[in-house]
Amino acid sequence: MTFTILGRCARTGQLGGAVTTSDIAVGARVLSADAGLGIAATQHRTDPRLGQLVLERLALGESPEQAVAAIAAGTRHRDWRQLGALDVRGRTGAYSGSRLWPVGAQLSGSDCLVVANMLVSDAVAPAIRDAFTSSPRQPLADRLLAALIAGERAGGEQGDGLRSAALLIVERERFPLVDLRVDDDSAPLDRLTGLWDTYRPLAPVFLARALTPDDVPGAGEDHV
């Protein structure tokens, strides 16, 4: 019931992911990222612990393929799980268990990886990948959102309509540059795109408040 795109911006070094599903609050469970290292996705009978475990293995020097394979092999209920990872070099790794609901996908492209399950057809994953790779000069967030929208337009997933979506991007700091979530909405991709349009001009301001608060205009005022 989920489709996810993991992506890298070679120009900025940003790593990010976007995910949507017909269940509630997908942003709380699927994506994990570490700036300068990689981003991981864990889904389908989701175990949120697995994404962080993949990142820990990347930190030890393993490739995404090695890290995902090791975590899958050591996971008791691996047949239910779907994992994906992309590292700071653009390398990818993915695993889909034998009990994954069809149509499933794990599809790599230039600086990206699509992982998905319960799609309506085999055409959805390529549409997601192609939308991401077709605009390499655009900001990473725009490319990730365009990829999800393309997946929905290609038919999306089986069953009920989409209900939640999330966008996560890291750059240089330990905290996310962007972490936006739609938890329960009848048109979550429209809502998430609107949130990003609102957040876009504020992202550098919030970063500056954390790193150089004395240099931010209005620094004497109360701000979150």
Tab-separated table of C-alpha atoms in Angstrom:
chain	number	residue	atom	x	y	z
A	1	MET	CA	0.000	0.000	0.000
A	2	THR	CA	3.024	2.276	-0.188
A	3	PHE	CA	5.308	3.875	-2.735
A	4	THR	CA	8.538	5.644	-1.874
A	5	ILE	CA	11.256	7.519	-3.746
A	6	LEU	CA	14.735	7.988	-2.277
A	7	GLY	CA	16.913	10.566	-4.012
A	8	ARG	CA	20.216	12.405	-3.993
A	9	CYS	CA	21.179	15.841	-5.309
A	10	ALA	CA	24.710	15.632	-6.665
A	11	ARG	CA	25.002	19.435	-6.676
A	12	THR	CA	24.059	20.162	-3.042
A	13	GLY	CA	24.798	16.818	-1.402
A	14	GLN	CA	21.241	16.654	-0.105
A	15	LEU	CA	19.691	13.248	0.525
A	16	GLY	CA	15.949	12.859	0.713
A	17	GLY	CA	12.909	10.694	0.481
A	18	ALA	CA	9.194	11.057	-0.148
A	19	VAL	CA	6.548	8.470	0.631
A	20	THR	CA	2.779	8.085	0.405
A	21	THR	CA	0.266	5.414	1.365
A	22	SER	CA	-3.412	4.713	1.999
A	23	ASP	CA	-2.773	4.284	5.727
A	24	ILE	CA	-2.413	7.013	8.347
A	25	ALA	CA	0.765	8.846	9.459
A	26	VAL	CA	3.261	7.240	7.070
A	27	GLY	CA	5.919	9.841	7.913
A	28	ALA	CA	6.305	8.441	11.412
A	29	ARG	CA	7.413	5.001	10.257
A	30	VAL	CA	9.086	4.709	6.865
A	31	LEU	CA	12.011	7.121	6.320
A	32	SER	CA	15.327	7.464	8.195
A	33	ALA	CA	18.250	9.634	7.093
A	34	ASP	CA	21.696	10.751	8.194
A	35	ALA	CA	23.356	13.732	6.498
A	36	GLY	CA	26.502	12.860	4.582
A	37	LEU	CA	25.742	9.153	4.899
A	38	GLY	CA	22.485	7.906	3.435
A	39	ILE	CA	18.717	7.545	3.552
A	40	ALA	CA	16.709	4.380	4.156
A	41	ALA	CA	13.117	3.230	3.805
A	42	THR	CA	11.367	0.383	5.637
A	43	GLN	CA	7.809	-0.561	4.649
A	44	HIS	CA	5.200	-3.339	4.099
A	45	ARG	CA	4.218	-4.654	7.547
A	46	THR	CA	6.597	-1.881	8.543
A	47	ASP	CA	9.220	-2.256	11.259
A	48	PRO	CA	10.477	1.324	11.881
A	49	ARG	CA	13.619	-0.001	13.597
A	50	LEU	CA	15.077	-1.386	10.395
A	51	GLY	CA	15.818	1.904	8.655
A	52	GLN	CA	18.093	3.073	11.443
A	53	LEU	CA	19.823	-0.301	11.488
A	54	VAL	CA	20.575	0.068	7.776
A	55	LEU	CA	22.088	3.517	8.404
A	56	GLU	CA	24.264	2.103	11.183
A	57	ARG	CA	25.745	-0.405	8.755
A	58	LEU	CA	26.348	2.312	6.172
A	59	ALA	CA	28.269	4.186	8.864
A	60	LEU	CA	30.519	1.122	9.234
A	61	GLY	CA	31.507	1.416	5.576
A	62	GLU	CA	29.125	-1.065	3.971
A	63	SER	CA	27.477	-0.319	0.651
A	64	PRO	CA	23.678	0.071	0.565
A	65	GLU	CA	23.423	-3.338	-1.077
A	66	GLN	CA	25.493	-4.949	1.683
A	67	ALA	CA	23.703	-3.085	4.470
A	68	VAL	CA	20.202	-3.928	3.265
A	69	ALA	CA	21.106	-7.565	2.671
A	70	ALA	CA	22.603	-7.899	6.146
A	71	ILE	CA	19.612	-6.355	7.902
A	72	ALA	CA	17.160	-8.433	5.880
A	73	ALA	CA	19.085	-11.624	6.608
A	74	GLY	CA	19.077	-10.903	10.334
A	75	THR	CA	15.380	-9.979	10.540
A	76	ARG	CA	13.069	-12.668	11.864
A	77	HIS	CA	10.020	-11.626	9.824
A	78	ARG	CA	11.986	-10.758	6.693
A	79	ASP	CA	9.376	-12.273	4.362
A	80	TRP	CA	6.986	-9.429	5.265
A	81	ARG	CA	9.508	-6.605	4.920
A	82	GLN	CA	10.569	-4.257	2.152
A	83	LEU	CA	13.753	-2.213	2.555
A	84	GLY	CA	15.624	0.314	0.470
A	85	ALA	CA	18.676	2.520	0.898
A	86	LEU	CA	20.616	5.138	-1.030
A	87	ASP	CA	23.978	6.512	0.073
A	88	VAL	CA	25.821	9.792	-0.373
A	89	ARG	CA	27.562	8.414	-3.480
A	90	GLY	CA	24.251	7.574	-5.160
A	91	ARG	CA	24.562	3.810	-4.698
A	92	THR	CA	21.406	1.836	-3.890
A	93	GLY	CA	20.297	-1.392	-2.295
A	94	ALA	CA	16.842	-2.948	-1.878
A	95	TYR	CA	15.100	-6.035	-0.539
A	96	SER	CA	11.539	-7.305	-0.965
A	97	GLY	CA	10.330	-10.256	1.070
A	98	SER	CA	8.529	-13.227	-0.446
A	99	ARG	CA	5.206	-12.213	1.150
A	100	LEU	CA	5.246	-8.738	-0.402
A	101	TRP	CA	1.857	-7.880	-1.879
A	102	PRO	CA	2.015	-7.538	-5.665
A	103	VAL	CA	2.533	-5.507	-7.675
A	104	GLY	CA	5.809	-4.712	-5.902
A	105	ALA	CA	8.850	-2.824	-7.155
A	106	GLN	CA	12.455	-1.981	-6.350
A	107	LEU	CA	13.793	0.113	-9.185
A	108	SER	CA	17.009	2.151	-9.339
A	109	GLY	CA	17.757	5.172	-11.495
A	110	SER	CA	20.391	7.879	-11.601
A	111	ASP	CA	20.724	9.041	-7.965
A	112	CYS	CA	17.417	7.473	-6.949
A	113	LEU	CA	15.618	4.337	-5.811
A	114	VAL	CA	11.914	3.481	-5.947
A	115	VAL	CA	10.505	0.892	-3.530
A	116	ALA	CA	6.803	0.093	-3.635
A	117	ASN	CA	4.136	-2.493	-2.965
A	118	MET	CA	0.486	-3.111	-3.912
A	119	LEU	CA	0.783	-1.030	-7.080
A	120	VAL	CA	-1.924	-1.201	-9.729
A	121	SER	CA	0.568	-2.142	-12.461
A	122	ASP	CA	4.219	-2.442	-13.453
A	123	ALA	CA	4.003	1.021	-15.062
A	124	VAL	CA	3.875	2.926	-11.768
A	125	ALA	CA	7.464	2.498	-10.556
A	126	PRO	CA	9.074	3.575	-13.863
A	127	ALA	CA	6.817	6.641	-13.880
A	128	ILE	CA	8.090	7.573	-10.413
A	129	ARG	CA	11.726	7.050	-11.383
A	130	ASP	CA	11.441	8.888	-14.691
A	131	ALA	CA	9.785	11.913	-13.097
A	132	PHE	CA	12.677	12.204	-10.647
A	133	THR	CA	15.452	11.767	-13.194
A	134	SER	CA	13.915	14.078	-15.811
A	135	SER	CA	14.647	17.292	-13.882
A	136	PRO	CA	18.166	17.043	-12.406
A	137	ARG	CA	18.579	20.830	-12.080
A	138	GLN	CA	15.480	21.267	-9.911
A	139	PRO	CA	15.637	21.330	-6.084
A	140	LEU	CA	15.590	17.870	-4.563
A	141	ALA	CA	12.282	18.431	-2.766
A	142	ASP	CA	10.560	19.381	-6.024
A	143	ARG	CA	11.934	16.296	-7.759
A	144	LEU	CA	10.810	13.972	-4.977
A	145	LEU	CA	7.294	15.409	-4.904
A	146	ALA	CA	7.042	15.310	-8.699
A	147	ALA	CA	7.976	11.629	-8.543
A	148	LEU	CA	5.162	10.792	-6.121
A	149	ILE	CA	2.652	12.760	-8.166
A	150	ALA	CA	3.735	10.904	-11.304
A	151	GLY	CA	3.216	7.626	-9.482
A	152	GLU	CA	-0.295	8.609	-8.476
A	153	ARG	CA	-1.114	9.704	-12.022
A	154	ALA	CA	0.174	6.371	-13.358
A	155	GLY	CA	-2.389	4.582	-11.214
A	156	GLY	CA	-0.750	4.493	-7.801
A	157	GLU	CA	-1.653	1.703	-5.448
A	158	GLN	CA	-4.467	-0.792	-5.188
A	159	GLY	CA	-7.400	-0.405	-2.844
A	160	ASP	CA	-8.340	2.737	-0.973
A	161	GLY	CA	-7.067	6.158	-1.992
A	162	LEU	CA	-3.948	7.771	-0.618
A	163	ARG	CA	-4.267	9.090	2.929
A	164	SER	CA	-0.859	10.266	4.177
A	165	ALA	CA	2.477	11.423	2.786
A	166	ALA	CA	5.844	12.705	3.972
A	167	LEU	CA	8.960	14.505	2.737
A	168	LEU	CA	12.332	14.215	4.505
A	169	ILE	CA	15.595	15.895	3.405
A	170	VAL	CA	18.975	16.160	5.129
A	171	GLU	CA	21.953	18.203	4.008
A	172	ARG	CA	24.876	18.879	6.388
A	173	GLU	CA	23.434	18.972	9.917
A	174	ARG	CA	22.268	16.101	12.108
A	175	PHE	CA	18.737	17.521	12.097
A	176	PRO	CA	16.616	17.491	8.913
A	177	LEU	CA	16.599	20.428	6.535
A	178	VAL	CA	13.007	19.488	5.646
A	179	ASP	CA	10.656	17.200	7.578
A	180	LEU	CA	7.042	17.644	6.448
A	181	ARG	CA	4.171	15.250	7.036
A	182	VAL	CA	0.523	14.914	6.099
A	183	ASP	CA	-0.986	12.391	8.480
A	184	ASP	CA	-4.631	12.076	7.406
A	185	ASP	CA	-5.961	13.807	4.294
A	186	SER	CA	-8.060	12.809	1.292
A	187	ALA	CA	-5.486	14.409	-1.066
A	188	PRO	CA	-2.173	14.065	0.803
A	189	LEU	CA	0.103	14.809	-2.162
A	190	ASP	CA	-1.679	18.092	-2.871
A	191	ARG	CA	-1.453	18.973	0.804
A	192	LEU	CA	2.225	18.022	1.036
A	193	THR	CA	3.059	20.079	-2.051
A	194	GLY	CA	1.300	23.049	-0.486
A	195	LEU	CA	3.222	22.594	2.757
A	196	TRP	CA	6.502	22.541	0.842
A	197	ASP	CA	5.587	25.707	-1.058
A	198	THR	CA	4.974	27.420	2.297
A	199	TYR	CA	8.061	25.968	3.962
A	200	ARG	CA	10.469	26.530	1.047
A	201	PRO	CA	11.409	30.185	1.850
A	202	LEU	CA	11.558	29.442	5.581
A	203	ALA	CA	13.943	26.465	5.440
A	204	PRO	CA	17.127	28.623	5.243
A	205	VAL	CA	15.771	30.910	7.972
A	206	PHE	CA	15.203	28.034	10.378
A	207	LEU	CA	18.678	26.709	9.574
A	208	ALA	CA	20.237	30.095	10.265
A	209	ARG	CA	18.380	30.364	13.587
A	210	ALA	CA	20.054	27.131	14.656
A	211	LEU	CA	23.582	27.853	13.381
A	212	THR	CA	24.019	31.663	13.456
A	213	PRO	CA	21.173	33.125	15.546
A	214	ASP	CA	22.937	36.462	16.100
A	215	ASP	CA	22.938	37.112	12.361
A	216	VAL	CA	19.221	36.506	11.788
A	217	PRO	CA	17.067	39.645	11.476
A	218	GLY	CA	14.707	39.966	14.418
A	219	ALA	CA	16.914	37.732	16.563
A	220	GLY	CA	15.761	39.597	19.677
A	221	GLU	CA	12.179	38.494	19.132
A	222	ASP	CA	10.636	35.248	20.253
A	223	HIS	CA	10.869	32.554	17.577
A	224	VAL	CA	10.487	28.816	17.519
